[in-house]
XYZ file of C-alpha atoms in Angstrom:
315
model
C 0.116 -0.039 0.037
C 1.247 3.408 -0.913
C 2.254 6.016 1.961
C 0.012 9.089 1.684
C 1.949 12.110 0.590
C 1.755 13.906 3.865
C 3.051 10.577 5.875
C 5.664 10.253 3.600
C 6.916 13.695 3.812
C 6.712 13.576 7.623
C 8.647 10.179 7.024
C 11.400 12.035 5.052
C 11.326 14.754 7.672
C 12.142 12.493 10.246
C 15.584 11.502 8.411
C 16.683 15.077 8.319
C 18.376 14.680 11.479
C 21.765 12.876 11.600
C 21.166 11.034 14.917
C 17.572 9.594 14.136
C 19.518 8.230 11.246
C 22.042 6.548 13.296
C 19.245 5.185 15.433
C 17.715 3.518 12.456
C 20.757 2.029 11.657
C 21.159 0.532 14.949
C 17.846 -0.656 15.337
C 17.630 -2.363 12.068
C 18.473 -5.788 13.315
C 17.736 -5.944 17.160
C 15.853 -4.330 19.484
C 17.278 -2.144 22.432
C 15.837 0.135 24.974
C 16.209 3.796 25.628
C 18.788 3.265 28.293
C 20.893 0.956 25.859
C 20.342 3.281 22.863
C 21.718 6.181 25.091
C 25.002 4.266 26.081
C 25.394 3.444 22.283
C 24.587 6.830 20.981
C 26.298 8.478 24.325
C 23.382 11.185 24.656
C 21.202 11.744 27.382
C 18.134 9.289 27.869
C 15.706 12.439 27.458
C 17.440 13.217 24.031
C 17.161 9.769 22.789
C 13.439 9.293 23.923
C 12.517 12.647 22.042
C 14.083 10.977 18.839
C 12.256 8.211 19.075
C 9.423 10.103 19.398
C 9.666 11.305 16.373
C 10.523 8.066 14.324
C 7.702 6.335 16.182
C 5.090 9.077 14.778
C 6.261 8.838 11.610
C 6.534 5.016 11.322
C 10.044 4.294 11.087
C 10.317 2.235 14.786
C 7.775 0.491 16.914
C 7.963 -0.675 20.728
C 6.888 -3.568 22.806
C 7.007 -3.546 26.433
C 8.451 -6.619 28.286
C 8.272 -6.626 31.841
C 9.254 -3.132 32.916
C 11.335 -2.501 29.964
C 10.322 -0.978 26.621
C 12.125 -2.290 23.689
C 12.077 -0.342 20.356
C 12.958 -1.744 16.928
C 12.715 -0.960 12.934
C 9.321 -1.102 11.647
C 9.657 -0.834 7.932
C 8.122 -3.456 5.714
C 10.722 -4.785 2.931
C 9.457 -3.818 -0.239
C 7.357 -0.694 1.097
C 7.729 3.407 0.335
C 9.618 3.898 3.379
C 12.161 0.805 2.699
C 13.209 2.139 -0.562
C 13.742 5.790 1.066
C 15.482 4.130 3.867
C 17.731 2.037 1.624
C 19.034 5.053 -0.190
C 19.656 6.884 3.396
C 20.838 3.900 4.702
C 24.274 3.637 2.189
C 25.179 7.346 3.234
C 24.839 6.811 6.815
C 26.692 3.384 7.188
C 29.795 5.341 5.433
C 30.196 7.836 8.561
C 32.652 7.350 10.854
C 30.357 7.859 13.764
C 28.499 4.427 12.190
C 31.217 2.221 13.137
C 31.652 3.728 16.709
C 27.921 3.031 17.009
C 28.734 -0.350 16.052
C 31.752 -0.720 18.490
C 29.806 0.438 21.463
C 26.473 -1.405 20.497
C 28.958 -4.826 21.144
C 29.625 -3.952 24.477
C 26.028 -3.038 25.257
C 25.048 -6.536 24.026
C 28.129 -8.052 25.599
C 26.584 -6.397 28.990
C 23.294 -8.332 28.853
C 25.264 -11.428 27.817
C 27.090 -10.919 30.737
C 24.055 -10.272 33.241
C 22.790 -13.811 32.096
C 26.189 -15.695 32.601
C 26.478 -14.100 36.101
C 22.833 -15.475 36.871
C 23.719 -18.776 35.882
C 26.911 -18.789 37.396
C 25.091 -18.497 40.775
C 22.162 -20.238 40.323
C 23.653 -23.656 38.799
C 23.300 -25.444 41.946
C 19.836 -25.306 42.035
C 18.599 -24.227 38.588
C 16.905 -27.481 38.155
C 14.750 -27.052 41.094
C 13.875 -23.345 40.080
C 13.175 -24.331 36.580
C 10.890 -26.996 37.907
C 9.347 -24.726 40.331
C 8.463 -22.165 37.604
C 7.724 -24.636 34.830
C 6.894 -28.112 35.869
C 9.056 -31.424 35.335
C 7.974 -31.904 31.565
C 7.433 -29.016 29.763
C 10.585 -29.767 27.651
C 8.841 -33.239 26.381
C 5.767 -31.604 25.337
C 7.901 -29.094 23.454
C 9.903 -31.588 21.635
C 6.927 -32.784 19.617
C 7.612 -30.036 17.808
C 10.198 -31.880 16.082
C 7.802 -34.085 14.703
C 7.135 -33.501 10.673
C 4.018 -31.386 10.002
C 3.501 -33.462 6.817
C 3.212 -36.772 9.124
C 0.734 -39.355 9.487
C 1.112 -41.077 12.751
C -0.639 -44.249 14.224
C -1.215 -44.302 17.871
C -1.521 -47.901 18.192
C -3.291 -48.823 21.444
C -4.115 -45.556 21.869
C -6.388 -45.887 25.218
C -7.789 -42.537 26.435
C -6.211 -40.549 23.658
C -3.324 -38.802 25.889
C -0.678 -39.468 23.134
C -3.083 -38.657 20.290
C -4.217 -35.287 21.711
C -0.539 -34.291 22.541
C 0.706 -35.480 18.903
C -2.366 -33.493 17.323
C -0.979 -29.605 17.091
C 2.397 -30.991 15.335
C 1.447 -33.245 12.529
C -1.083 -33.619 9.596
C -2.970 -36.762 10.598
C -3.488 -39.188 13.726
C -5.125 -42.347 13.313
C -5.451 -43.330 17.012
C -6.528 -47.432 17.148
C -8.021 -49.265 20.457
C -9.614 -52.252 20.850
C -12.109 -50.809 23.775
C -15.037 -49.193 23.038
C -14.893 -47.398 26.334
C -11.400 -46.361 25.772
C -12.489 -44.974 22.380
C -15.131 -42.881 24.118
C -12.491 -41.411 26.584
C -10.223 -40.840 23.926
C -12.887 -39.208 21.698
C -13.615 -37.006 25.014
C -9.887 -35.876 25.335
C -9.217 -35.031 21.681
C -11.966 -32.927 21.629
C -13.012 -31.354 17.664
C -8.999 -31.652 16.714
C -9.613 -32.436 12.977
C -6.616 -34.491 12.471
C -7.407 -37.088 14.682
C -9.201 -40.281 13.567
C -10.446 -42.767 16.073
C -10.851 -46.216 15.119
C -11.711 -49.476 16.468
C -9.373 -52.730 16.131
C -6.937 -54.714 17.516
C -2.855 -54.382 17.017
C -2.880 -57.837 15.537
C -5.060 -56.475 12.448
C -4.891 -52.791 12.353
C -7.575 -51.146 10.517
C -4.715 -49.152 8.622
C -3.708 -49.214 4.853
C -0.380 -50.887 4.287
C 2.549 -48.154 3.826
C 0.164 -45.266 4.958
C 1.878 -44.433 8.426
C 4.925 -42.011 8.590
C 5.652 -43.093 12.384
C 3.719 -44.994 15.021
C 3.544 -45.271 18.645
C 2.621 -48.055 21.169
C 2.709 -46.721 24.455
C 2.607 -49.176 27.420
C 0.287 -51.632 25.274
C 2.727 -54.567 23.944
C 2.551 -56.057 27.335
C -1.420 -56.750 26.736
C -0.813 -58.327 23.677
C -0.717 -62.132 23.394
C 1.642 -62.497 20.500
C 3.735 -59.172 20.293
C 5.364 -60.839 17.120
C 2.057 -60.123 15.181
C 1.359 -56.643 17.003
C 4.931 -55.699 15.289
C 4.582 -56.936 12.457
C 1.375 -55.455 11.465
C 2.990 -51.916 12.719
C 5.567 -52.665 9.951
C 2.929 -53.210 7.267
C 1.131 -49.924 8.110
C 4.424 -47.995 7.932
C 6.067 -46.457 4.908
C 9.263 -47.494 4.040
C 11.674 -46.084 6.486
C 9.071 -45.276 9.151
C 9.612 -45.158 12.544
C 7.802 -47.242 15.331
C 8.555 -46.111 18.855
C 7.363 -48.196 21.683
C 7.607 -47.612 25.473
C 7.047 -50.700 27.827
C 7.960 -52.133 31.316
C 11.584 -53.813 31.994
C 10.999 -56.989 33.254
C 9.308 -57.210 36.719
C 7.871 -59.684 39.272
C 4.788 -57.965 39.785
C 2.672 -61.412 39.231
C -0.614 -59.562 40.737
C -0.619 -57.214 37.393
C -1.911 -60.879 35.660
C -5.255 -60.439 37.416
C -5.341 -56.984 38.366
C -4.554 -55.149 35.108
C -4.810 -58.001 32.642
C -1.128 -58.183 31.957
C 0.104 -60.939 29.382
C 3.531 -60.235 29.699
C 5.821 -59.017 33.031
C 7.961 -56.587 30.577
C 10.972 -56.788 28.186
C 14.450 -56.867 28.412
C 16.254 -55.138 25.935
C 17.407 -58.393 24.413
C 13.790 -59.467 24.120
C 12.529 -56.398 22.501
C 15.185 -55.967 20.103
C 14.893 -59.525 19.005
C 11.240 -59.324 18.304
C 11.400 -55.908 16.459
C 14.300 -57.713 14.094
C 12.335 -60.649 13.252
C 8.792 -58.178 12.540
C 11.373 -56.160 10.006
C 12.793 -53.461 11.786
C 16.173 -52.179 11.790
C 18.246 -49.347 13.511
C 16.870 -50.505 16.798
C 17.846 -48.371 19.483
C 16.490 -49.658 23.490
C 17.290 -47.392 26.149
C 16.052 -47.304 29.685
C 14.046 -44.500 31.141
C 14.702 -42.426 34.342
C 12.632 -43.638 37.176
C 9.782 -41.089 38.433
C 10.477 -40.743 42.125
C 6.437 -39.935 42.163
C 5.807 -43.573 40.612
C 5.003 -46.702 41.966
C 5.110 -49.012 38.787
C 8.033 -50.813 37.409
C 10.784 -49.281 35.398
C 10.202 -48.532 31.896
C 12.363 -48.414 28.355
C 11.605 -46.614 25.164
C 12.637 -48.466 21.922
C 12.737 -47.349 18.576
C 13.025 -48.739 15.003
C 13.283 -48.073 11.310
C 10.767 -50.251 8.812
C 13.071 -52.420 6.820
C 12.409 -53.353 3.452
C 12.478 -57.220 3.157
């Protein structure tokens, strides 16, 4: 959109002052506070504030509040008329000796920022984990790591239960196909995922998945394999449903002696050793297999867990 003539003239007028041009050159690629700009330019803060008011009123800079601080930044949209004007002015401003001095002082200002952070972490290292947990909880980073998933993926949540994995994955992938044999579990999953348009819930068993061959980019089996009478069949089905090179992720229990789980919770297997799960996955047609014991959660009462991953091997 074209800048109206009076507004454009005002913007041009703002560049008539060399200090304001120096400010724009400094703010072009970073945000600074009034105090930081004053340090770079070696001017009183009141003078800097007055110039920033002119630049703000004429559309050159914008600001945002961050706690008790206000940061100023270059506001011009690339390709706009102001951008064209600035490209002409910038070339001249950047060649002046004062510009090089500003850049040197700017490095010092930014170094002081970094030093404040380094001082904090040096003093906080011994209790940083506790402080971070108090502020953000224990597992915030696990939820954030899901963003590493490819947003083009179709993922199978095999044995989805109440849908906790499906609901976590849905914001980050193209489609989730959630399968479970229990109508009651699927009902709970439907409540949890709500109206997420990319989650499809299907009744079915892991030994005969209601999923087309080669349609999944990745699949998960979360605490479900120990319920399956023949894990090798379920793993072979997962392989069938995966695309070439597709990955399977399993989380399950390491071997334990809690026999009561068979009667109370319907467990068929009392966990799997790293050697067992590796062999099962190899026979089912996976390679690149990795098995890793997960750290125990101090608040949990169940057996230790492992995570296993593998890639569909072409046979």
